[in-house]
Amino acid sequence: AQSVTQPDIHITVSEGASLELRCNYSYGATPYLFWYVQSPGQGLQLLLKYFSGDTLVQGIKGFEAEFKRSQSSFNLRKPSVHWSDAAEYFCAVGAGNQFYFGTGTSLTVIP
Amino acid sequence: GAVVSQHPSWVICKSGTSVKIECRSLDFQATTMFWYRQFPKQSLMLMATSNEGSKATYEQGVEKDKFLINHASLTLSTLTVTSAHPEDSSFYICSAVSGDISYEQYFGPGTRLTVT
């Protein structure tokens, strides 16, 4: 069965530090991959997506993600975190007419 | 572009009453809309897939008679929670699909439902 795993339930980083959020998926072929961000009480905002082509994808707000087929991973990165990045982050996979969300990673940014 | 709205953004209702939540695609036509439910500190749970002009497809465990979905036009889908109970209190989020890439969903801002 298809699945999306975000191993880190909660991450705390200092403002200005780099960030990497992990996402692994289980699917036979290359799926469509997404990262969303959700602020408290808000809907989801698309940060970036990967469908095909260059495996390093640039998104909004300075985020990027790299698709690694050999590791079935699509990790999200940001070189310097801002306090406003504190939110919940969801990795999602589109595969076989289905859409699967990871369990989310809560990001806390400390000054 | 690709903006999805939801109305209301929050609602409080009494047990036994029904509540309707609207999901609109503002600047595109959405042949498919999805309804999700999210509990605090948890991920989104897909409730149903709504296609314009046809009956919604419900996920396993979701009561279709309790959560009525109507996708009457290419820009509007509604979710009606019938005979609401406190356990129905949750954050409901809709999304809409634009174009042929069915996985590229655009999400509404969500509706917070509290049943007293």
CSV table of C-alpha atoms in Angstrom, one decimal:
chain,number,residue,atom,x,y,z
A,1,ALA,CA,0.0,0.0,0.0
A,2,GLN,CA,1.1,3.5,-0.7
A,3,SER,CA,2.2,5.6,2.3
A,4,VAL,CA,3.9,8.8,3.2
A,5,THR,CA,6.2,9.0,6.2
A,6,GLN,CA,7.4,12.1,8.0
A,7,PRO,CA,9.7,10.8,10.7
A,8,ASP,CA,9.9,14.0,12.7
A,9,ILE,CA,6.8,14.9,14.5
A,10,HIS,CA,8.3,18.1,15.9
A,11,ILE,CA,11.4,20.1,15.1
A,12,THR,CA,12.8,23.1,16.9
A,13,VAL,CA,15.4,25.4,15.2
A,14,SER,CA,16.9,28.7,15.9
A,15,GLU,CA,16.1,31.6,13.7
A,16,GLY,CA,18.7,31.9,11.0
A,17,ALA,CA,19.6,28.2,11.2
A,18,SER,CA,19.1,25.8,8.3
A,19,LEU,CA,16.2,23.5,8.2
A,20,GLU,CA,15.6,20.1,6.7
A,21,LEU,CA,12.2,18.3,7.0
A,22,ARG,CA,12.2,14.7,6.0
A,23,CYS,CA,9.6,12.9,3.8
A,24,ASN,CA,9.7,9.3,2.6
A,25,TYR,CA,7.1,7.6,0.4
A,26,SER,CA,6.3,4.1,-0.6
A,27,TYR,CA,5.1,3.7,-4.1
A,28,GLY,CA,6.1,1.5,-7.0
A,29,ALA,CA,6.6,4.3,-9.6
A,30,THR,CA,7.6,7.9,-9.3
A,31,PRO,CA,4.6,9.7,-7.8
A,32,TYR,CA,3.8,13.4,-7.8
A,33,LEU,CA,5.2,15.0,-4.7
A,34,PHE,CA,4.2,18.0,-2.8
A,35,TRP,CA,5.0,20.1,0.3
A,36,TYR,CA,2.4,22.1,2.0
A,37,VAL,CA,2.5,24.5,5.0
A,38,GLN,CA,-0.3,25.2,7.4
A,39,SER,CA,-0.4,28.0,9.9
A,40,PRO,CA,-2.6,27.5,12.9
A,41,GLY,CA,-6.3,27.6,12.0
A,42,GLN,CA,-5.6,28.1,8.4
A,43,GLY,CA,-5.8,26.0,5.2
A,44,LEU,CA,-2.9,24.5,3.3
A,45,GLN,CA,-0.5,26.5,1.2
A,46,LEU,CA,1.5,24.8,-1.5
A,47,LEU,CA,5.2,25.4,-1.1
A,48,LEU,CA,6.4,23.4,-4.0
A,49,LYS,CA,5.8,20.3,-6.1
A,50,TYR,CA,7.7,17.8,-8.2
A,51,PHE,CA,6.2,16.1,-11.2
A,52,SER,CA,9.2,15.3,-13.3
A,53,GLY,CA,12.5,16.8,-14.6
A,54,ASP,CA,15.1,18.5,-12.4
A,55,THR,CA,15.1,16.7,-9.0
A,56,LEU,CA,15.9,19.9,-7.1
A,57,VAL,CA,12.7,22.0,-6.9
A,58,GLN,CA,12.5,25.6,-5.9
A,59,GLY,CA,9.4,26.8,-4.1
A,60,ILE,CA,8.0,29.9,-2.4
A,61,LYS,CA,9.3,31.5,0.7
A,62,GLY,CA,12.9,30.4,0.0
A,63,PHE,CA,12.1,26.6,0.3
A,64,GLU,CA,13.5,23.9,-1.9
A,65,ALA,CA,13.1,20.2,-2.0
A,66,GLU,CA,15.1,17.4,-3.6
A,67,PHE,CA,13.6,14.2,-5.0
A,68,LYS,CA,15.9,11.2,-4.5
A,69,ARG,CA,14.5,8.2,-6.3
A,70,SER,CA,17.0,5.8,-4.7
A,71,GLN,CA,15.9,6.8,-1.2
A,72,SER,CA,12.2,7.4,-2.0
A,73,SER,CA,12.6,10.7,-0.4
A,74,PHE,CA,11.5,14.3,-0.9
A,75,ASN,CA,13.1,16.3,1.8
A,76,LEU,CA,12.3,20.0,2.3
A,77,ARG,CA,15.1,22.4,3.0
A,78,LYS,CA,15.6,26.1,3.8
A,79,PRO,CA,19.0,27.6,4.3
A,80,SER,CA,17.9,30.2,6.9
A,81,VAL,CA,14.7,29.9,8.9
A,82,HIS,CA,12.6,33.0,9.8
A,83,TRP,CA,10.4,33.2,12.8
A,84,SER,CA,7.4,33.3,10.4
A,85,ASP,CA,8.2,29.8,9.2
A,86,ALA,CA,6.8,28.3,12.4
A,87,ALA,CA,3.9,26.2,11.2
A,88,GLU,CA,2.9,22.7,10.4
A,89,TYR,CA,4.4,21.1,7.3
A,90,PHE,CA,2.8,18.3,5.3
A,91,CYS,CA,4.4,16.2,2.7
A,92,ALA,CA,1.9,14.7,0.2
A,93,VAL,CA,2.0,12.2,-2.6
A,94,GLY,CA,-0.2,11.8,-5.6
A,95,ALA,CA,-0.2,8.4,-7.0
A,96,GLY,CA,-2.7,6.1,-8.8
A,97,ASN,CA,-5.6,8.6,-8.6
A,98,GLN,CA,-5.1,8.9,-4.9
A,99,PHE,CA,-3.6,11.6,-2.7
A,100,TYR,CA,-1.8,10.8,0.5
A,101,PHE,CA,-0.7,13.1,3.2
A,102,GLY,CA,2.0,12.5,5.7
A,103,THR,CA,1.3,13.0,9.4
A,104,GLY,CA,3.0,16.4,9.4
A,105,THR,CA,6.0,18.0,11.1
A,106,SER,CA,5.5,20.9,13.5
A,107,LEU,CA,8.2,23.5,13.3
A,108,THR,CA,9.0,25.8,16.2
A,109,VAL,CA,11.4,28.6,15.6
A,110,ILE,CA,13.2,30.1,18.6
A,111,PRO,CA,14.8,33.6,18.6
B,1,GLY,CA,-4.9,32.4,-9.6
B,2,ALA,CA,-6.4,29.1,-8.3
B,3,VAL,CA,-8.1,30.5,-5.3
B,4,VAL,CA,-10.5,28.4,-3.2
B,5,SER,CA,-12.8,29.9,-0.6
B,6,GLN,CA,-14.8,28.4,2.1
B,7,HIS,CA,-17.8,29.8,3.9
B,8,PRO,CA,-18.2,30.1,6.8
B,9,SER,CA,-14.8,30.2,8.3
B,10,TRP,CA,-16.1,29.2,11.6
B,11,VAL,CA,-19.5,28.1,12.9
B,12,ILE,CA,-21.0,27.1,16.2
B,13,CYS,CA,-24.2,25.1,16.2
B,14,LYS,CA,-26.3,23.1,18.6
B,15,SER,CA,-26.5,19.3,18.7
B,16,GLY,CA,-29.2,18.0,16.4
B,17,THR,CA,-29.0,20.8,13.9
B,18,SER,CA,-27.5,20.8,10.4
B,19,VAL,CA,-24.7,22.9,9.1
B,20,LYS,CA,-23.8,23.7,5.5
B,21,ILE,CA,-20.3,24.5,4.4
B,22,GLU,CA,-19.6,26.0,1.0
B,23,CYS,CA,-16.4,25.5,-1.0
B,24,ARG,CA,-16.0,27.7,-4.1
B,25,SER,CA,-13.3,27.9,-6.7
B,26,LEU,CA,-13.1,31.6,-7.4
B,27,ASP,CA,-11.1,31.8,-10.6
B,28,PHE,CA,-11.2,28.4,-12.2
B,29,GLN,CA,-13.5,25.6,-12.9
B,30,ALA,CA,-13.1,22.6,-10.7
B,31,THR,CA,-14.4,19.3,-12.0
B,32,THR,CA,-13.4,17.6,-8.8
B,33,MET,CA,-13.4,18.8,-5.2
B,34,PHE,CA,-12.2,17.0,-2.1
B,35,TRP,CA,-13.4,17.3,1.5
B,36,TYR,CA,-11.1,16.7,4.3
B,37,ARG,CA,-11.4,16.6,8.1
B,38,GLN,CA,-8.6,17.5,10.4
B,39,PHE,CA,-8.4,16.9,14.1
B,40,PRO,CA,-6.1,19.0,16.3
B,41,LYS,CA,-2.5,18.3,15.8
B,42,GLN,CA,-3.3,15.6,13.2
B,43,SER,CA,-3.0,15.3,9.5
B,44,LEU,CA,-5.9,15.7,7.0
B,45,MET,CA,-8.3,12.8,6.6
B,46,LEU,CA,-10.0,12.5,3.2
B,47,MET,CA,-13.7,12.2,3.7
B,48,ALA,CA,-15.0,12.3,0.1
B,49,THR,CA,-14.4,13.1,-3.5
B,50,SER,CA,-16.9,15.3,-5.1
B,51,ASN,CA,-17.4,15.4,-8.9
B,52,GLU,CA,-19.6,17.9,-10.6
B,53,GLY,CA,-22.9,16.5,-11.6
B,54,SER,CA,-22.5,13.1,-10.0
B,55,LYS,CA,-22.7,11.5,-6.6
B,56,ALA,CA,-19.8,12.0,-4.2
B,57,THR,CA,-17.5,9.1,-3.5
B,58,TYR,CA,-17.0,8.6,0.3
B,59,GLU,CA,-14.0,7.1,2.0
B,60,GLN,CA,-14.5,4.0,4.1
B,61,GLY,CA,-15.9,4.8,7.5
B,62,VAL,CA,-17.5,8.1,6.5
B,63,GLU,CA,-21.2,8.2,6.8
B,64,LYS,CA,-22.7,9.5,3.6
B,65,ASP,CA,-26.1,10.2,5.2
B,66,LYS,CA,-24.5,12.3,7.8
B,67,PHE,CA,-22.1,14.2,5.6
B,68,LEU,CA,-24.1,15.2,2.5
B,69,ILE,CA,-22.0,16.5,-0.4
B,70,ASN,CA,-23.4,18.3,-3.4
B,71,HIS,CA,-21.3,19.5,-6.3
B,72,ALA,CA,-23.9,21.4,-8.2
B,73,SER,CA,-21.6,23.4,-10.4
B,74,LEU,CA,-18.1,23.6,-11.6
B,75,THR,CA,-17.3,26.2,-9.0
B,76,LEU,CA,-19.3,25.1,-5.9
B,77,SER,CA,-19.4,22.1,-3.7
B,78,THR,CA,-21.2,22.0,-0.4
B,79,LEU,CA,-20.8,19.8,2.7
B,80,THR,CA,-23.8,19.5,5.0
B,81,VAL,CA,-23.3,18.0,8.4
B,82,THR,CA,-26.7,16.7,9.4
B,83,SER,CA,-27.9,16.2,12.9
B,84,ALA,CA,-24.6,17.4,14.2
B,85,HIS,CA,-23.1,16.0,17.4
B,86,PRO,CA,-20.2,17.3,19.5
B,87,GLU,CA,-18.0,14.6,18.0
B,88,ASP,CA,-18.5,16.2,14.6
B,89,SER,CA,-16.6,19.3,15.9
B,90,SER,CA,-13.5,19.6,13.7
B,91,PHE,CA,-11.7,21.6,11.1
B,92,TYR,CA,-13.1,20.9,7.6
B,93,ILE,CA,-11.0,21.7,4.6
B,94,CYS,CA,-12.0,21.5,0.9
B,95,SER,CA,-9.7,21.4,-2.1
B,96,ALA,CA,-10.3,21.7,-5.8
B,97,VAL,CA,-8.6,20.4,-8.8
B,98,SER,CA,-7.8,22.6,-11.7
B,99,GLY,CA,-7.0,21.3,-15.1
B,100,ASP,CA,-5.9,17.9,-16.2
B,101,ILE,CA,-3.3,17.3,-13.5
B,102,SER,CA,-5.6,15.8,-11.0
B,103,TYR,CA,-3.2,15.8,-8.2
B,104,GLU,CA,-2.6,19.5,-8.2
B,105,GLN,CA,-5.1,20.4,-5.5
B,106,TYR,CA,-5.8,24.0,-4.3
B,107,PHE,CA,-7.0,24.2,-0.7
B,108,GLY,CA,-9.5,26.4,0.9
B,109,PRO,CA,-8.8,28.1,4.2
B,110,GLY,CA,-10.9,25.7,6.2
B,111,THR,CA,-14.0,25.9,8.3
B,112,ARG,CA,-14.0,25.4,12.1
B,113,LEU,CA,-17.1,23.6,13.3
B,114,THR,CA,-18.0,23.5,16.9
B,115,VAL,CA,-21.1,21.6,18.0
B,116,THR,CA,-22.4,22.4,21.5
